[in-house]
Short mmCIF file of C-alpha atoms in Angstrom, two decimals:
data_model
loop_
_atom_site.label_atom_id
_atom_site.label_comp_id
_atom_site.label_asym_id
_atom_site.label_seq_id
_atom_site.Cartn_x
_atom_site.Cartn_y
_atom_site.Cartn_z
CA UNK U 1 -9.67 -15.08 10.97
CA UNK U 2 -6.57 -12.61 10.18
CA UNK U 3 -8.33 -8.80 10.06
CA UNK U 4 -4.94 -6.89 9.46
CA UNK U 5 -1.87 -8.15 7.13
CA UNK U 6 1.08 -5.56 5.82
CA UNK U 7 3.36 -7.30 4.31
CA UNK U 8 6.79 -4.34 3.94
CA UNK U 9 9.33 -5.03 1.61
CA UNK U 10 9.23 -8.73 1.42
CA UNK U 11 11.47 -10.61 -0.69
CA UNK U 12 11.75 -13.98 -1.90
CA UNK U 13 15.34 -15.19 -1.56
CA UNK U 14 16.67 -18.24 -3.62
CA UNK U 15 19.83 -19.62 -3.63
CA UNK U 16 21.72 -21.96 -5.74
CA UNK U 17 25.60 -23.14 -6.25
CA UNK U 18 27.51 -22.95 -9.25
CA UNK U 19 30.59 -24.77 -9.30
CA UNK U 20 32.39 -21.49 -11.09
CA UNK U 21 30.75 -18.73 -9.42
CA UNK U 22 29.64 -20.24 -5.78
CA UNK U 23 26.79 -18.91 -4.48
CA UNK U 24 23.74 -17.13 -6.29
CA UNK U 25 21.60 -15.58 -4.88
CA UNK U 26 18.04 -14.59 -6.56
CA UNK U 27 15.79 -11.99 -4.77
CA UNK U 28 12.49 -11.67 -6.06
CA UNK U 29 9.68 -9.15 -4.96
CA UNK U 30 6.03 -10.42 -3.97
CA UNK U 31 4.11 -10.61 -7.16
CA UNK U 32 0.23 -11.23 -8.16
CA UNK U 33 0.60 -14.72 -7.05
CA UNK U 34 1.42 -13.69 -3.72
CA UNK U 35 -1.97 -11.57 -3.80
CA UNK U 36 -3.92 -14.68 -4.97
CA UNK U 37 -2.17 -16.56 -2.63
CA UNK U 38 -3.52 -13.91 0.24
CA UNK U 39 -7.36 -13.65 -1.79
CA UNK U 40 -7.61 -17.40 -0.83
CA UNK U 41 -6.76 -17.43 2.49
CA UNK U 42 -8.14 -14.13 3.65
CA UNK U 43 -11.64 -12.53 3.12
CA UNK U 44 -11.78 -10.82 6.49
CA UNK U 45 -8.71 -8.10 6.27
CA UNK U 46 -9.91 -4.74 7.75
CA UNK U 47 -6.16 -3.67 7.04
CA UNK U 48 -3.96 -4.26 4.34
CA UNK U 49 -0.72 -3.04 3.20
CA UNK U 50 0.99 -4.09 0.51
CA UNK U 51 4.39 -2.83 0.16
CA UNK U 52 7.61 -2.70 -2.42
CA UNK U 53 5.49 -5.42 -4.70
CA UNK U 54 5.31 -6.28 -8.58
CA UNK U 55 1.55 -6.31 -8.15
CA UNK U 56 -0.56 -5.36 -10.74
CA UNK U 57 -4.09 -4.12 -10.96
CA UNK U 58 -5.26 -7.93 -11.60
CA UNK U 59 -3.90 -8.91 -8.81
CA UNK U 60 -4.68 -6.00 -6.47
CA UNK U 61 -8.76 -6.89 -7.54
CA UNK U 62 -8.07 -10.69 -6.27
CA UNK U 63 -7.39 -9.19 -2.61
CA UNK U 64 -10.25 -6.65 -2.74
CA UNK U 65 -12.75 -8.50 -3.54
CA UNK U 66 -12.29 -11.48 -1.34
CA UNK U 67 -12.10 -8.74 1.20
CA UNK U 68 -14.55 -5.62 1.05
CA UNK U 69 -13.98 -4.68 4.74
CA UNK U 70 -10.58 -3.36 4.22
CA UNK U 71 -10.81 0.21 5.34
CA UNK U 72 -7.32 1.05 5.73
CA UNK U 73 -5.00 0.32 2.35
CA UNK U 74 -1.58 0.96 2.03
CA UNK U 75 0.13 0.12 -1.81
CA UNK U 76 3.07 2.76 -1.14
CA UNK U 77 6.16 1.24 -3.72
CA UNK U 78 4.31 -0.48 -6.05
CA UNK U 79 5.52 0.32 -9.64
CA UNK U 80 2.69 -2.02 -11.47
CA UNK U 81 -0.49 -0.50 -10.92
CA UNK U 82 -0.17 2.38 -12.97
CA UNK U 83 -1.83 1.10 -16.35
CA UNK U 84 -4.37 3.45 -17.46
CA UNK U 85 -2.65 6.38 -15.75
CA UNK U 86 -3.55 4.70 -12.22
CA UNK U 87 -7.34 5.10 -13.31
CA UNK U 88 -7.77 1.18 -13.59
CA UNK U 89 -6.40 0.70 -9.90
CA UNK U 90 -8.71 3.70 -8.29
CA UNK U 91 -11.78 1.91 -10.29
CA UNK U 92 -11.22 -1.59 -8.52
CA UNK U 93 -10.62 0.35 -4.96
CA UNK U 94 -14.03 2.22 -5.91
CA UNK U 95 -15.50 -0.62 -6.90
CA UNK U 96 -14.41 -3.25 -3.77
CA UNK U 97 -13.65 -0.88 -0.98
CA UNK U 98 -16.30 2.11 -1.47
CA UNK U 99 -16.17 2.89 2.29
CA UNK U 100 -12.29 2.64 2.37
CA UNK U 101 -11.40 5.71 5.31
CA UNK U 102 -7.26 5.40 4.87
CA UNK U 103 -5.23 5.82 1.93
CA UNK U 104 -1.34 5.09 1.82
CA UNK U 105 0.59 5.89 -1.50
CA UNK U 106 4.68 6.66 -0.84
CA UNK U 107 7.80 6.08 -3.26
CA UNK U 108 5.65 4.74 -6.06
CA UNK U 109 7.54 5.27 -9.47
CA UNK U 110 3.78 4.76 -11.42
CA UNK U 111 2.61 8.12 -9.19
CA UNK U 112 -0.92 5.93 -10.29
CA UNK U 113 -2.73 8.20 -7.21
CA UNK U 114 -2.98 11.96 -9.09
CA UNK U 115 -5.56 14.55 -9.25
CA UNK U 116 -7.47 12.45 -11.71
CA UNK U 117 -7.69 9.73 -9.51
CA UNK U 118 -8.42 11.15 -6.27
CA UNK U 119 -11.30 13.23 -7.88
CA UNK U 120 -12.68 9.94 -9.17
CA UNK U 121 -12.40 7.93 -5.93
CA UNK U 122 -13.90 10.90 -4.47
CA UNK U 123 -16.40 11.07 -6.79
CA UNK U 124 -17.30 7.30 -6.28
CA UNK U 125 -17.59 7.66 -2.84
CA UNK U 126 -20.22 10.56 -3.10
CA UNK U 127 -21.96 8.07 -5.43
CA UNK U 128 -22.08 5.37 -2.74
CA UNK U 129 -23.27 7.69 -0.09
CA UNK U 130 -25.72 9.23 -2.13
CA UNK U 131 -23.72 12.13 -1.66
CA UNK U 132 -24.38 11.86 1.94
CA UNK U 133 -20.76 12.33 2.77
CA UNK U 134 -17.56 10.80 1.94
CA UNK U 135 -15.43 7.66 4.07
CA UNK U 136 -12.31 8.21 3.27
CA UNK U 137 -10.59 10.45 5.97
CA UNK U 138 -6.59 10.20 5.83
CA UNK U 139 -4.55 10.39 2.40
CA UNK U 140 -0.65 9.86 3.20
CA UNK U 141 1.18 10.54 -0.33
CA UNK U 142 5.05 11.47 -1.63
CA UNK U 143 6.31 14.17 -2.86
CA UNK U 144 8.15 12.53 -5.76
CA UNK U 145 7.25 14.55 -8.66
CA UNK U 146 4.23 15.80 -6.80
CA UNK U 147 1.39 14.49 -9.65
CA UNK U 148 -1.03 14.97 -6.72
CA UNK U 149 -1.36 18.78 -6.91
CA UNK U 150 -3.46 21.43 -4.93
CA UNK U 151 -6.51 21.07 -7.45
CA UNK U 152 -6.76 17.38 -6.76
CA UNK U 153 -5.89 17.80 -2.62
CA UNK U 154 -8.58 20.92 -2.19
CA UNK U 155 -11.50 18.35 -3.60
CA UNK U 156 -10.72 16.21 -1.44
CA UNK U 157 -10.49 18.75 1.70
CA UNK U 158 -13.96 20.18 0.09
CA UNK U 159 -15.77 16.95 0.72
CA UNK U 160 -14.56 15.98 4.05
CA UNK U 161 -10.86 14.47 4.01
CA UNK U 162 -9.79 14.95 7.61
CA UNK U 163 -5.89 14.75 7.52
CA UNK U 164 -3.11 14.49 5.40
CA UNK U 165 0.05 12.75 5.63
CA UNK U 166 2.63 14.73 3.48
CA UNK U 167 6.27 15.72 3.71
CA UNK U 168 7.39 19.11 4.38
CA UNK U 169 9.32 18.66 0.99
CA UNK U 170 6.18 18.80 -0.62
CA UNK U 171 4.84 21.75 -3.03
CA UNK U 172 1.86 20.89 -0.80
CA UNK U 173 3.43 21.70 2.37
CA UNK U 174 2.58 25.50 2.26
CA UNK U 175 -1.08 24.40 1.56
CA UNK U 176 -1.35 23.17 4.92
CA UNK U 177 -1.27 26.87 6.38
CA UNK U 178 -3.81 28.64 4.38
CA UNK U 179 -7.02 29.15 4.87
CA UNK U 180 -8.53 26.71 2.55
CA UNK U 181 -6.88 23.85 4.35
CA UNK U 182 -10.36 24.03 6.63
CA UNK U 183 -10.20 21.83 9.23
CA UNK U 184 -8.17 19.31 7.91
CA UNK U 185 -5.26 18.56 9.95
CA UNK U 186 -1.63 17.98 8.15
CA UNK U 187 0.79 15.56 9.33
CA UNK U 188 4.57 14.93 8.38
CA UNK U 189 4.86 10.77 8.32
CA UNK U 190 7.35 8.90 9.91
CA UNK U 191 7.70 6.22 7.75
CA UNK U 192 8.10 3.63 9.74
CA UNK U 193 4.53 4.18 10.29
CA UNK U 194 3.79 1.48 7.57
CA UNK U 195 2.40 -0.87 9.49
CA UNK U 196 -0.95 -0.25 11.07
CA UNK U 197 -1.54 -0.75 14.32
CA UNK U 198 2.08 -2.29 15.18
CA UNK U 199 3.89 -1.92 18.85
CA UNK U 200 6.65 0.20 16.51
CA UNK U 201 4.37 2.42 14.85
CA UNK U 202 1.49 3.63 17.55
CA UNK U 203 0.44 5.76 14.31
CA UNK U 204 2.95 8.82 15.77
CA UNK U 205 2.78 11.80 13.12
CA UNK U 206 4.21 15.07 13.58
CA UNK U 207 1.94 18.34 12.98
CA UNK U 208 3.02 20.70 9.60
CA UNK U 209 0.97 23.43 11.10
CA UNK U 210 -1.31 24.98 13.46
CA UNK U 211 -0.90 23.93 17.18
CA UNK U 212 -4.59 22.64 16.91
CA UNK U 213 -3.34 20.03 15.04
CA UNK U 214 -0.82 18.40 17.20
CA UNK U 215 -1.88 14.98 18.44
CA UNK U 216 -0.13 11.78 19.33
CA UNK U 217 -2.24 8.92 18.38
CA UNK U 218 -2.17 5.47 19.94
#
């Protein structure tokens, strides 16, 4: 009964010979069938990542809903599930995962997770808690072109997000000092912190700001 799976940058490598040419090699990334492949076989993940894939909202809905226990997700790389200006792949997470409590999203070229999108899985999470509370309580995002802006981070931060994984690079960065930061704490990733829970990773972040915030986590 697998409860954690992060598959990082996985290729699939063929090779054939050509008399002319010799060796040729094909290198495919994971795909949807890959996630169908991982629907079937698993519908007990509490962890998933998902990493430098083709996959595709359809496919993305095949893992979630076999497994609605996955509370920490991590689709960082994935250039497919932007259709619908990433509002079709923050509706399935809403939908399958409404108590989902860690977010990953680096070097994605769709930039699917924006201030449209968080306010919406926000939003649905209020919804499911009868706005109680929200779950989620860690966001880790790039910098690349910065689509997630203050307006999107400070409703999070309003309704509970407890820390922040973002780059000093970041427009963001300066955020992390001001007063309407709250409580949050902000963290600068190490990215080989992609896979949860792993004797590499021992989730190790180090603090933006405010020497309340450093911790070492294990």
């Amino acid at each position: 009964h697998l409860t954690r799976l992060e598959l990082i940058e996985c290729k699939i490598y063929e090779y054939e010979y050509d008399e002319e040419n010799g060796d040729i090699e094909d290198i495919e990334e994971l795909t949807d069938a890959s996630a169908e492949v991982i629907a079937k076989e698993c519908n007990k993940l509490t962890s998933f990542a998902f990493v430098g894939t083709e996959l595709t909202t359809a496919g993305l809905e095949k893992v979630l809903s076999a497994n609605p226990n996955i509370s920490t997700l991590n689709l960082s790389s994935n250039s497919g599930i932007g259709s619908n200006h990433g509002q079709d792949a923050v509706n399935v997470i809403s939908r399958y995962l409404p108590r989902l409590k860690v977010l990953r999203h680096y070097w994605s070229q769709s930039e699917w997770l924006n201030d449209d999108t968080l306010i919406s899985l926000i939003d649905a999470q209020k919804s499911h808690s009868n706005g109680a509370s929200i779950y989620l309580e860690r966001l880790g995002f790039s910098r690349s072109r910065d689509t997630l802006t203050k307006k999107g981070l400070d409703y999070a931060l309003k309704h509970g997000l407890k820390a922040v994984e973002v780059e000093p690079s970041s427009n963001l960065f300066k955020y992390s000092e001001g007063k309407d930061a709250g409580e949050a704490e902000f963290f600068n990733p190490s990215y080989i912190h992609f896979i949860d829970g792993s004797s590499n990773e021992l989730e190790r972040y180090y603090p933006l700001a405010r020497p309340s915030a450093v911790r070492t986590e294990v």
